Short mmCIF file of C-alpha atoms and ligand atoms in Angstrom, two decimals:
data_model
loop_
_atom_site.label_atom_id
_atom_site.label_comp_id
_atom_site.label_asym_id
_atom_site.label_seq_id
_atom_site.Cartn_x
_atom_site.Cartn_y
_atom_site.Cartn_z
CA MET V 1 -15.99 -31.28 28.36
CA ASN V 2 -15.00 -30.11 31.81
CA PRO V 3 -18.27 -29.40 33.70
CA VAL V 4 -17.16 -25.97 34.95
CA PHE V 5 -16.04 -25.06 31.46
CA LYS V 6 -19.45 -26.15 30.17
CA GLN V 7 -21.08 -23.60 32.46
CA LEU V 8 -18.69 -20.91 31.26
CA LYS V 9 -19.38 -21.86 27.65
CA GLN V 10 -23.09 -21.19 28.16
CA GLU V 11 -22.28 -17.67 29.32
CA LEU V 12 -19.85 -17.20 26.45
CA ASP V 13 -22.46 -18.26 23.92
CA ARG V 14 -24.61 -15.42 25.17
CA VAL V 15 -21.68 -12.99 24.86
CA GLN V 16 -20.99 -14.32 21.37
CA SER V 17 -24.64 -13.91 20.34
CA LEU V 18 -24.71 -10.29 21.43
CA PHE V 19 -21.46 -9.70 19.60
CA MET V 20 -23.04 -11.30 16.54
CA ALA V 21 -25.96 -8.85 16.73
CA LEU V 22 -23.53 -5.93 16.94
CA THR V 23 -21.57 -7.29 13.98
CA LEU V 24 -24.76 -7.56 11.94
CA PHE V 25 -25.61 -3.93 12.67
CA ASP V 26 -22.14 -2.97 11.51
CA TRP V 27 -22.55 -4.92 8.31
CA ASP V 28 -25.98 -3.49 7.71
CA SER V 29 -24.86 0.10 8.29
CA ALA V 30 -22.10 -0.31 5.74
CA THR V 31 -24.12 -2.05 3.06
CA GLN V 32 -27.89 -1.52 3.10
CA ALA V 33 -29.17 0.58 5.99
CA PRO V 34 -30.83 3.85 4.96
CA LYS V 35 -28.87 7.00 5.83
CA GLU V 36 -31.33 8.32 8.37
CA SER V 37 -31.29 5.11 10.40
CA ILE V 38 -27.97 6.02 11.99
CA GLY V 39 -29.27 8.00 15.00
CA LEU V 40 -31.62 5.36 16.37
CA THR V 41 -29.37 2.52 15.31
CA SER V 42 -26.52 4.07 17.29
CA LYS V 43 -28.80 4.17 20.29
CA ALA V 44 -29.62 0.47 19.89
CA ILE V 45 -25.93 -0.30 19.45
CA GLY V 46 -25.18 1.57 22.67
CA ILE V 47 -27.78 -0.51 24.54
CA LEU V 48 -26.65 -3.80 22.99
CA SER V 49 -23.02 -2.96 23.76
CA ASN V 50 -24.04 -2.47 27.34
CA GLU V 51 -25.74 -5.89 27.33
CA TYR V 52 -22.62 -7.35 25.78
CA TYR V 53 -20.48 -5.78 28.47
CA ASN V 54 -22.74 -7.08 31.24
CA ALA V 55 -22.92 -10.56 29.74
CA LEU V 56 -19.15 -10.84 30.06
CA ILE V 57 -18.36 -8.72 33.08
CA ASN V 58 -20.35 -10.15 35.96
CA ASP V 59 -19.85 -12.12 39.16
CA LYS V 60 -20.89 -15.42 37.66
CA VAL V 61 -18.32 -15.29 34.83
CA LYS V 62 -15.68 -14.07 37.25
CA ARG V 63 -16.41 -16.94 39.65
CA LEU V 64 -16.22 -19.51 36.82
CA LEU V 65 -12.92 -18.06 35.57
CA VAL V 66 -11.40 -18.31 39.05
CA GLN V 67 -12.75 -21.84 39.44
CA LEU V 68 -11.30 -22.92 36.09
CA GLU V 69 -7.86 -21.70 37.11
CA GLY V 70 -7.74 -24.64 39.52
CA GLU V 71 -8.96 -27.28 37.05
CA THR V 72 -6.28 -29.70 35.85
CA ASP V 73 -8.13 -31.64 33.15
CA LEU V 74 -8.76 -28.88 30.59
CA ASP V 75 -8.04 -29.78 26.97
CA ASP V 76 -6.16 -27.49 24.58
CA TYR V 77 -9.32 -25.87 23.28
CA GLU V 78 -10.62 -25.16 26.78
CA LYS V 79 -7.25 -23.74 27.82
CA ALA V 80 -7.13 -21.49 24.78
CA VAL V 81 -10.65 -20.18 25.40
CA LEU V 82 -9.84 -19.57 29.04
CA LYS V 83 -6.70 -17.62 28.16
CA GLU V 84 -8.55 -15.49 25.62
CA VAL V 85 -11.52 -14.76 27.88
CA LYS V 86 -9.34 -13.93 30.85
CA LYS V 87 -7.46 -11.42 28.73
CA ASP V 88 -10.68 -9.76 27.55
CA TYR V 89 -12.24 -9.95 30.97
CA GLU V 90 -9.35 -8.40 32.83
CA GLU V 91 -9.20 -5.56 30.37
CA MET V 92 -12.92 -4.85 30.16
CA GLU V 93 -13.30 -5.09 33.89
CA LEU V 94 -11.04 -2.07 34.26
CA ILE V 95 -13.36 0.11 32.17
CA PRO V 96 -16.42 1.41 34.06
CA ALA V 97 -19.65 0.24 32.38
CA ASP V 98 -20.94 3.78 31.74
CA GLU V 99 -17.69 4.76 30.04
CA TYR V 100 -17.82 1.67 27.87
CA GLN V 101 -21.35 2.54 26.76
CA GLN V 102 -20.44 6.17 26.05
CA TYR V 103 -17.46 5.04 24.03
CA SER V 104 -19.52 2.50 22.04
CA GLU V 105 -22.09 5.15 21.17
CA LEU V 106 -19.36 7.60 20.24
CA VAL V 107 -17.62 5.27 17.80
CA SER V 108 -20.87 4.13 16.27
CA ASN V 109 -21.84 7.77 15.61
CA SER V 110 -18.39 8.99 14.66
CA LYS V 111 -18.28 7.06 11.42
CA SER V 112 -21.06 9.13 9.88
CA ILE V 113 -19.47 12.34 11.19
CA TRP V 114 -16.23 11.30 9.56
CA GLU V 115 -18.05 10.43 6.34
CA LYS V 116 -19.69 13.84 6.19
CA ALA V 117 -16.45 15.67 6.97
CA LYS V 118 -14.66 13.67 4.29
CA LYS V 119 -17.35 14.48 1.75
CA ASN V 120 -16.96 18.18 2.59
CA HIS V 121 -13.13 17.96 2.62
CA ASP V 122 -13.29 19.51 6.05
CA PHE V 123 -11.22 18.09 8.91
CA GLU V 124 -12.60 20.74 11.30
CA GLN V 125 -15.97 18.95 11.25
CA PHE V 126 -14.40 15.71 12.43
CA ALA V 127 -11.62 17.02 14.69
CA PRO V 128 -13.69 17.31 17.94
CA THR V 129 -14.95 13.72 17.52
CA LEU V 130 -11.46 12.42 16.83
CA GLU V 131 -10.21 14.23 19.89
CA GLU V 132 -12.88 12.48 21.98
CA VAL V 133 -12.06 9.05 20.52
CA ILE V 134 -8.34 9.54 21.21
CA GLY V 135 -9.22 10.70 24.74
CA PHE V 136 -11.10 7.45 25.43
CA LYS V 137 -8.35 5.31 23.94
CA LYS V 138 -5.75 7.01 26.10
CA LYS V 139 -7.88 6.61 29.19
CA PHE V 140 -8.59 2.92 28.50
CA ALA V 141 -4.93 2.18 27.77
CA ASP V 142 -3.94 3.89 30.99
CA TYR V 143 -6.36 1.69 32.97
CA THR V 144 -4.58 -1.42 31.70
CA ILE V 145 -1.08 -0.03 32.10
CA LYS V 146 -1.80 1.10 35.62
CA ALA V 147 -3.34 -2.23 36.65
CA LYS V 148 -1.09 -4.65 34.82
CA GLY V 149 2.05 -2.82 33.76
CA GLY V 150 4.28 -4.53 31.22
CA PHE V 151 4.05 -1.92 28.48
CA SER V 152 6.64 0.73 27.81
CA SER V 153 4.05 3.17 26.42
CA ARG V 154 0.35 3.59 25.68
CA TYR V 155 1.01 2.86 22.05
CA ASP V 156 2.73 -0.42 22.96
CA LYS V 157 -0.43 -1.46 24.73
CA LEU V 158 -2.54 -0.72 21.63
CA LEU V 159 -0.13 -2.54 19.33
CA ASN V 160 -0.45 -5.57 21.53
CA ASP V 161 -4.24 -5.53 21.09
CA TYR V 162 -3.80 -6.27 17.41
CA GLU V 163 -0.47 -8.08 17.32
CA GLU V 164 0.40 -10.00 20.44
CA GLY V 165 4.03 -9.61 21.41
CA PHE V 166 4.93 -6.84 18.98
CA THR V 167 6.49 -3.69 20.45
CA THR V 168 7.23 -0.18 19.29
CA LYS V 169 10.91 -0.99 19.44
CA GLN V 170 10.52 -3.91 17.04
CA LEU V 171 8.33 -1.92 14.69
CA ASP V 172 10.74 1.01 14.66
CA GLU V 173 13.41 -1.41 13.43
CA PHE V 174 11.05 -3.03 10.92
CA PHE V 175 9.99 0.27 9.41
CA SER V 176 13.47 1.71 9.26
CA ARG V 177 14.64 -1.44 7.43
CA LEU V 178 11.73 -1.06 5.01
CA LYS V 179 12.43 2.60 4.44
CA GLU V 180 16.05 1.89 3.65
CA ALA V 181 15.06 -0.77 1.08
CA ILE V 182 11.99 0.83 -0.46
CA VAL V 183 13.02 4.46 -0.94
CA PRO V 184 15.67 3.70 -3.64
CA LEU V 185 13.15 1.51 -5.47
CA VAL V 186 10.58 4.29 -5.34
CA GLN V 187 13.13 6.68 -6.84
CA MET V 188 13.67 4.23 -9.69
CA VAL V 189 9.96 3.87 -10.47
CA VAL V 190 9.42 7.61 -10.31
CA GLU V 191 12.20 8.18 -12.86
CA LYS V 192 10.62 5.63 -15.22
CA LYS V 193 7.01 6.40 -14.56
CA ASP V 194 6.22 7.67 -18.04
CA LYS V 195 7.49 4.47 -19.63
CA ILE V 196 4.40 2.60 -18.49
CA GLN V 197 1.17 3.59 -20.16
CA LYS V 198 -1.98 2.07 -18.78
CA GLU V 199 -4.58 4.11 -20.53
CA TYR V 200 -6.69 0.94 -20.97
CA ALA V 201 -7.31 0.83 -17.21
CA THR V 202 -9.37 4.02 -17.16
CA ARG V 203 -11.68 3.23 -20.05
CA LEU V 204 -15.34 2.74 -19.19
CA TYR V 205 -16.13 -0.68 -17.79
CA PRO V 206 -19.88 -0.96 -17.09
CA ILE V 207 -20.64 -1.90 -13.48
CA LYS V 208 -22.92 -4.78 -14.47
CA GLU V 209 -20.14 -6.57 -16.37
CA GLN V 210 -17.67 -5.79 -13.60
CA GLU V 211 -20.05 -7.36 -11.14
CA GLU V 212 -20.37 -10.49 -13.26
CA PHE V 213 -16.61 -10.82 -13.55
CA ASN V 214 -16.09 -10.31 -9.82
CA ILE V 215 -18.66 -12.98 -8.97
CA PHE V 216 -16.88 -15.32 -11.37
CA LEU V 217 -13.57 -14.47 -9.71
CA THR V 218 -14.99 -15.04 -6.24
CA ASN V 219 -16.12 -18.52 -7.23
CA TYR V 220 -12.83 -19.17 -9.03
CA LEU V 221 -10.89 -18.45 -5.86
CA GLY V 222 -12.98 -20.93 -3.92
CA PHE V 223 -15.11 -18.58 -1.82
CA ASP V 224 -18.15 -20.68 -0.93
CA PHE V 225 -21.37 -18.77 -1.61
CA ASN V 226 -23.30 -21.24 0.54
CA ARG V 227 -21.38 -19.91 3.51
CA GLY V 228 -20.63 -16.40 2.35
CA VAL V 229 -21.95 -13.21 0.80
CA LEU V 230 -20.42 -10.68 -1.60
CA ALA V 231 -21.98 -7.21 -1.35
CA GLN V 232 -21.01 -3.63 -2.14
CA SER V 233 -19.91 -0.88 0.24
CA ALA V 234 -18.03 2.39 -0.03
CA HIS V 235 -14.92 0.80 1.47
CA PRO V 236 -14.46 -2.92 0.95
CA PHE V 237 -14.23 -5.05 4.11
CA THR V 238 -14.79 -8.52 5.53
CA THR V 239 -16.85 -9.46 8.52
CA ASN V 240 -18.06 -12.78 9.84
CA LEU V 241 -20.49 -14.22 12.31
CA HIS V 242 -18.91 -17.70 12.32
CA ASN V 243 -17.25 -19.98 9.78
CA LYS V 244 -20.55 -20.56 7.97
CA ASP V 245 -21.45 -16.91 7.61
CA VAL V 246 -18.59 -14.91 6.13
CA ARG V 247 -19.35 -11.63 4.42
CA ILE V 248 -17.17 -9.62 2.08
CA THR V 249 -17.75 -6.44 0.13
CA THR V 250 -16.23 -4.77 -2.89
CA ALA V 251 -16.64 -1.37 -4.56
CA TYR V 252 -17.08 -0.81 -8.28
CA ILE V 253 -15.64 2.21 -10.08
CA GLU V 254 -16.73 2.50 -13.67
CA ASP V 255 -13.53 3.98 -15.04
CA LEU V 256 -11.15 1.98 -12.86
CA MET V 257 -11.87 -1.68 -13.42
CA GLU V 258 -8.83 -2.89 -11.46
CA SER V 259 -10.06 -1.35 -8.25
CA ALA V 260 -12.89 -3.81 -7.65
CA ILE V 261 -10.90 -6.80 -8.89
CA PHE V 262 -8.09 -6.35 -6.38
CA SER V 263 -10.44 -5.33 -3.58
CA THR V 264 -12.46 -8.48 -4.18
CA ILE V 265 -9.38 -10.71 -4.24
CA HIS V 266 -8.10 -9.04 -1.06
CA GLU V 267 -11.35 -9.60 0.84
CA ILE V 268 -11.59 -13.18 -0.44
CA GLY V 269 -8.23 -13.79 1.25
CA HIS V 270 -9.75 -12.62 4.53
CA GLY V 271 -12.92 -14.59 3.85
CA LEU V 272 -11.14 -17.88 3.14
CA TYR V 273 -9.32 -17.52 6.45
CA GLU V 274 -12.57 -17.26 8.39
CA MET V 275 -14.22 -20.04 6.40
CA GLY V 276 -11.23 -22.26 7.18
CA VAL V 277 -11.48 -21.99 10.96
CA ASP V 278 -12.21 -25.44 12.40
CA ASP V 279 -15.84 -26.29 13.22
CA THR V 280 -14.87 -27.12 16.80
CA LEU V 281 -13.57 -23.59 17.37
CA THR V 282 -16.02 -21.37 15.53
CA PHE V 283 -18.61 -19.36 17.50
CA SER V 284 -16.23 -19.13 20.44
CA PRO V 285 -13.66 -16.59 21.64
CA VAL V 286 -10.94 -18.46 19.73
CA GLY V 287 -12.99 -18.98 16.60
CA GLY V 288 -11.55 -16.23 14.39
CA GLY V 289 -8.29 -15.27 12.73
CA THR V 290 -5.45 -15.12 15.22
CA SER V 291 -4.35 -11.52 14.66
CA MET V 292 -4.84 -8.59 12.34
CA GLY V 293 -1.38 -9.15 10.84
CA MET V 294 -2.04 -12.82 10.16
CA HIS V 295 -5.38 -11.88 8.61
CA GLU V 296 -3.78 -9.27 6.43
CA SER V 297 -1.14 -11.78 5.35
CA GLN V 298 -3.92 -13.92 3.86
CA SER V 299 -5.61 -11.06 2.02
CA ARG V 300 -2.31 -9.66 0.74
CA LEU V 301 -1.05 -13.08 -0.32
CA PHE V 302 -4.05 -13.44 -2.63
CA GLU V 303 -4.22 -9.83 -3.71
CA ASN V 304 -0.55 -9.26 -4.48
CA ASN V 305 1.79 -12.22 -4.41
CA ILE V 306 -0.73 -14.46 -6.17
CA GLY V 307 -3.17 -11.97 -7.70
CA ARG V 308 -0.61 -9.87 -9.55
CA SER V 309 1.43 -12.78 -10.88
CA ARG V 310 1.66 -13.94 -14.47
CA ALA V 311 0.76 -17.53 -13.60
CA PHE V 312 -2.49 -16.41 -11.96
CA TRP V 313 -3.58 -14.30 -14.93
CA GLU V 314 -2.60 -16.71 -17.70
CA PRO V 315 -5.88 -18.63 -17.49
CA LEU V 316 -7.93 -15.65 -16.25
CA PHE V 317 -6.97 -12.88 -18.63
CA PRO V 318 -8.82 -14.48 -21.59
CA VAL V 319 -11.97 -14.57 -19.42
CA LEU V 320 -11.57 -10.89 -18.56
CA LYS V 321 -10.97 -10.04 -22.22
CA GLU V 322 -14.07 -11.95 -23.23
CA LYS V 323 -16.11 -9.91 -20.75
CA PHE V 324 -14.67 -6.59 -21.93
CA LYS V 325 -14.09 -7.23 -25.63
CA GLU V 326 -13.97 -3.62 -26.75
CA GLN V 327 -12.15 -2.15 -23.79
CA LEU V 328 -9.37 -4.73 -23.83
CA GLU V 329 -9.20 -5.45 -27.54
CA ASP V 330 -5.72 -3.95 -27.98
CA VAL V 331 -4.37 -5.06 -24.60
CA SER V 332 -2.02 -8.04 -24.32
CA LEU V 333 -1.36 -10.08 -21.20
CA ASP V 334 2.09 -8.45 -20.98
CA THR V 335 0.63 -4.94 -21.09
CA PHE V 336 -1.95 -5.90 -18.49
CA LEU V 337 0.65 -7.42 -16.16
CA ILE V 338 2.88 -4.37 -16.33
CA GLY V 339 -0.19 -2.22 -15.78
CA ILE V 340 -1.42 -4.00 -12.65
CA ASN V 341 2.07 -3.95 -11.18
CA LYS V 342 2.94 -0.35 -11.94
CA ALA V 343 4.20 1.58 -8.93
CA GLU V 344 3.84 5.29 -8.35
CA PRO V 345 3.70 7.43 -5.21
CA SER V 346 0.12 8.47 -4.58
CA LEU V 347 -1.93 10.01 -1.80
CA ILE V 348 -4.51 7.30 -1.18
CA ARG V 349 -3.47 4.27 0.84
CA ILE V 350 -6.12 1.85 -0.41
CA GLU V 351 -5.21 2.56 -4.02
CA ALA V 352 -1.48 2.34 -3.38
CA ASP V 353 0.64 -0.17 -5.27
CA GLU V 354 2.59 -2.93 -3.62
CA LEU V 355 5.81 -0.97 -3.50
CA THR V 356 4.67 2.27 -1.92
CA TYR V 357 2.00 0.75 0.30
CA SER V 358 4.14 0.37 3.40
CA LEU V 359 5.20 4.01 3.20
CA HIS V 360 1.55 4.96 3.71
CA ILE V 361 1.49 2.73 6.78
CA MET V 362 4.71 4.23 8.08
CA VAL V 363 3.14 7.71 8.00
CA ARG V 364 0.15 6.54 10.05
CA TYR V 365 2.30 4.52 12.43
CA GLU V 366 4.51 7.46 13.28
CA ILE V 367 1.56 9.81 13.73
CA GLU V 368 -0.55 7.56 15.95
CA LYS V 369 2.46 6.62 18.02
CA GLN V 370 3.03 10.29 18.68
CA PHE V 371 -0.55 11.32 19.43
CA MET V 372 -1.10 8.38 21.77
CA ASN V 373 2.09 8.90 23.73
CA GLU V 374 2.15 12.70 23.74
CA ASP V 375 -0.28 15.60 23.84
CA MET V 376 -1.04 16.91 20.38
CA THR V 377 -3.70 19.25 19.06
CA MET V 378 -5.83 18.16 16.11
CA ASP V 379 -4.18 20.87 14.00
CA GLN V 380 -0.76 19.47 14.80
CA ILE V 381 -1.88 15.98 13.79
CA LYS V 382 -3.12 17.22 10.44
CA GLU V 383 0.03 19.20 9.84
CA LEU V 384 2.19 16.20 10.67
CA TRP V 385 0.22 14.10 8.18
CA ASN V 386 0.89 16.48 5.31
CA GLN V 387 4.51 16.89 6.30
CA LYS V 388 5.16 13.13 6.35
CA TYR V 389 3.55 12.57 2.96
CA GLU V 390 5.86 15.18 1.56
CA GLU V 391 8.84 13.56 3.25
CA TYR V 392 8.18 9.84 2.43
CA LEU V 393 6.22 9.98 -0.80
CA GLY V 394 7.22 13.34 -2.19
CA ILE V 395 3.61 14.52 -2.56
CA CYS V 396 1.30 16.62 -0.45
CA PRO V 397 -2.50 16.31 -0.09
CA THR V 398 -4.40 19.19 -1.67
CA ASN V 399 -7.42 18.63 0.58
CA ASP V 400 -8.38 16.78 3.79
CA ALA V 401 -10.31 14.02 1.99
CA GLU V 402 -7.16 12.84 0.26
CA GLY V 403 -5.18 13.61 3.41
CA ILE V 404 -5.95 12.99 7.02
CA LEU V 405 -9.63 12.12 6.43
CA GLN V 406 -9.06 9.28 3.99
CA ASP V 407 -9.21 6.33 6.42
CA VAL V 408 -12.13 5.22 8.55
CA HIS V 409 -9.94 3.55 11.23
CA TRP V 410 -9.38 6.34 13.73
CA SER V 411 -13.08 7.24 13.73
CA GLN V 412 -13.81 3.71 14.91
CA GLY V 413 -11.15 3.77 17.59
CA SER V 414 -8.85 1.45 15.64
CA ILE V 415 -5.57 2.97 16.74
CA GLY V 416 -2.52 0.72 16.62
CA TYR V 417 -4.17 -1.23 13.82
CA PHE V 418 -2.34 0.23 10.82
CA PRO V 419 1.03 -1.49 11.47
CA SER V 420 -0.77 -4.84 11.03
CA TYR V 421 -1.17 -4.01 7.34
CA ALA V 422 2.58 -3.74 6.87
CA ILE V 423 3.33 -6.72 9.10
CA GLY V 424 0.74 -8.76 7.20
CA THR V 425 2.17 -7.71 3.85
CA ALA V 426 5.62 -8.84 4.97
CA VAL V 427 4.22 -12.12 6.31
CA ALA V 428 2.46 -12.70 2.98
CA ALA V 429 5.82 -12.57 1.20
CA GLN V 430 7.27 -14.96 3.76
CA ILE V 431 4.39 -17.41 3.23
CA TYR V 432 4.59 -17.05 -0.55
CA ALA V 433 8.28 -17.98 -0.45
CA HIS V 434 7.41 -20.95 1.72
CA LEU V 435 4.60 -22.14 -0.58
CA GLN V 436 7.06 -22.22 -3.47
CA THR V 437 9.13 -24.76 -1.57
CA VAL V 438 6.27 -27.11 -0.65
CA MET V 439 4.14 -27.19 -3.82
CA PRO V 440 4.33 -26.50 -7.56
CA LEU V 441 2.72 -23.13 -6.88
CA GLU V 442 2.96 -21.57 -10.32
CA GLN V 443 1.75 -24.72 -11.99
CA TYR V 444 -1.31 -24.77 -9.74
CA LEU V 445 -2.00 -21.14 -10.61
CA ARG V 446 -1.63 -21.74 -14.33
CA GLU V 447 -3.99 -24.71 -14.06
CA GLY V 448 -6.49 -22.78 -11.96
CA LYS V 449 -6.06 -25.18 -9.04
CA LEU V 450 -6.53 -22.54 -6.37
CA GLU V 451 -8.08 -25.10 -4.05
CA GLU V 452 -4.68 -26.78 -3.61
CA ILE V 453 -3.27 -23.56 -2.16
CA THR V 454 -6.29 -22.89 0.04
CA LYS V 455 -6.22 -26.46 1.31
CA TYR V 456 -2.64 -25.95 2.48
CA LEU V 457 -3.47 -22.62 4.13
CA HIS V 458 -6.50 -24.17 5.85
CA GLU V 459 -4.32 -26.99 7.15
CA HIS V 460 -1.39 -24.88 8.39
CA ILE V 461 -2.98 -21.54 9.32
CA HIS V 462 -6.75 -21.17 9.17
CA ARG V 463 -8.04 -24.12 11.12
CA PHE V 464 -6.25 -23.11 14.32
CA GLY V 465 -8.27 -19.93 14.82
CA LYS V 466 -6.77 -18.12 17.80
CA THR V 467 -5.43 -21.26 19.48
CA LYS V 468 -1.99 -20.44 18.03
CA ASN V 469 -0.56 -16.96 17.65
CA MET V 470 1.10 -15.64 14.50
CA GLN V 471 4.65 -16.42 15.55
CA GLU V 472 3.71 -20.00 16.48
CA ILE V 473 1.91 -20.53 13.19
CA LEU V 474 4.86 -19.18 11.19
CA LYS V 475 7.39 -21.21 13.14
CA ASP V 476 5.45 -24.47 12.79
CA MET V 477 4.74 -23.92 9.11
CA THR V 478 7.96 -22.40 7.78
CA GLY V 479 10.51 -23.21 10.47
CA GLU V 480 11.11 -19.58 11.38
CA GLN V 481 9.31 -16.68 13.02
CA PHE V 482 8.41 -13.33 11.46
CA ASN V 483 11.18 -12.36 9.05
CA PRO V 484 10.72 -9.21 6.94
CA GLU V 485 13.70 -10.03 4.72
CA TYR V 486 11.47 -12.14 2.45
CA TYR V 487 9.32 -9.10 1.78
CA ILE V 488 12.29 -6.90 1.02
CA LYS V 489 13.79 -9.49 -1.31
CA TYR V 490 10.41 -9.95 -3.03
CA LEU V 491 10.04 -6.22 -3.68
CA GLN V 492 13.62 -5.78 -4.83
CA GLU V 493 13.46 -8.69 -7.26
CA LYS V 494 10.02 -7.89 -8.55
CA TYR V 495 10.53 -4.20 -9.23
CA THR V 496 14.04 -4.53 -10.56
CA LYS V 497 12.86 -7.15 -13.04
CA LEU V 498 9.76 -5.18 -14.01
CA TYR V 499 11.55 -1.89 -14.56
CA GLU V 500 15.08 -2.78 -15.66
CA ASN V 501 14.28 -3.15 -19.34
CA LEU V 502 11.99 -0.15 -19.67
ZN1 ZN Y 601 -7.47 -6.33 4.66
#
């Protein structure tokens, strides 16, 4: 290892450790921490965030970064770390330390304010906090734009945080292509919606049995419980400390058994990605998934392309039926498959089916693009939300909880994040198409050989961490860069086939 890099690595390990502590607080708040802990915990998070900031932004790190610029014998790993740290450093350096601390405290508090407002169906309670979060995000984006340039708008800058190289222009094209392809399919499923009965799905499925099945499923999909945890939280998510500590959550609903199953499979996709990062990269700035879109491609691949397929359920459905003998007694595999693939416009993104999902993202994309680039009041934002649901999905929220308050993202400052869900979903279809050309995919699924699929994903995607970006990974693996046509073809074929004979 280059001796100067070794010195930098020591500093980075400290940064990483503080980040790990912050991540653990996040995990704890979402899973086990008592409600009243939030005030003091937020204070501790504010202080730790300040430590984190100071561990990275200081003269010593700056000097080492400058020194490393002149080194000629860096290996690929060292170069990748340097690139990543420089990017973070240059951006953080532009934010004054006190503002960074204020912002960290704000977003750690805002989640519980959002939660309360959502519970009360009252956007008014959350609006002032959201306004503050947006204010910080605008200010921070402006710091970067002013210092570095290169972005055509504030929103472009935020997009780039989650998906390197993607621009508003590209996404406008992507979404308009999706809209053109999806809207006619949505019309078809709406016309035939009464032809699919899935009354079985809302029978009572005791949580204990659901839990047992989901643990079985987690093992079945190859999630290693020696390096991972499955817990419960209100909104399922994945977090990780390094490749040997990967944590996922799910949420059980007694009269909606599918909900936990597909949440679990989704998070396992994220979890397998993090577990697959190479040992030489983990616990470093390049030791995680390369982008939000790439991450989402892994979760969506398992949840939808694999997890809703006949081949996947052929061996699994008998196990599910065994667990829920009474509830599923009169349900055949065919009925179940039609049920889990049914599409219908709805108000809640996380419960949306594969077909309408991207329309939910489109709504959020258009709104956040507008409020980041222009001045909007909180009332205008809410109004725009309702208006766009009416326009794209033909339904209007009856209260704020199923409208503008449904997602946690904006409360945490994750603005520009939503498009990654649609990009990832499209990438999943592209990868699925590729897998079919390099392995007997359906046969593996029917035989329960999930490890063969994961092995391939580890080899071609996961192990690289952030040392390759999404476009490079796709190009090297499939021979082409991001191409949404696979996704469109997948949806068209799938839904035409599913609905044509009804
Ligand atoms: Zn996800």
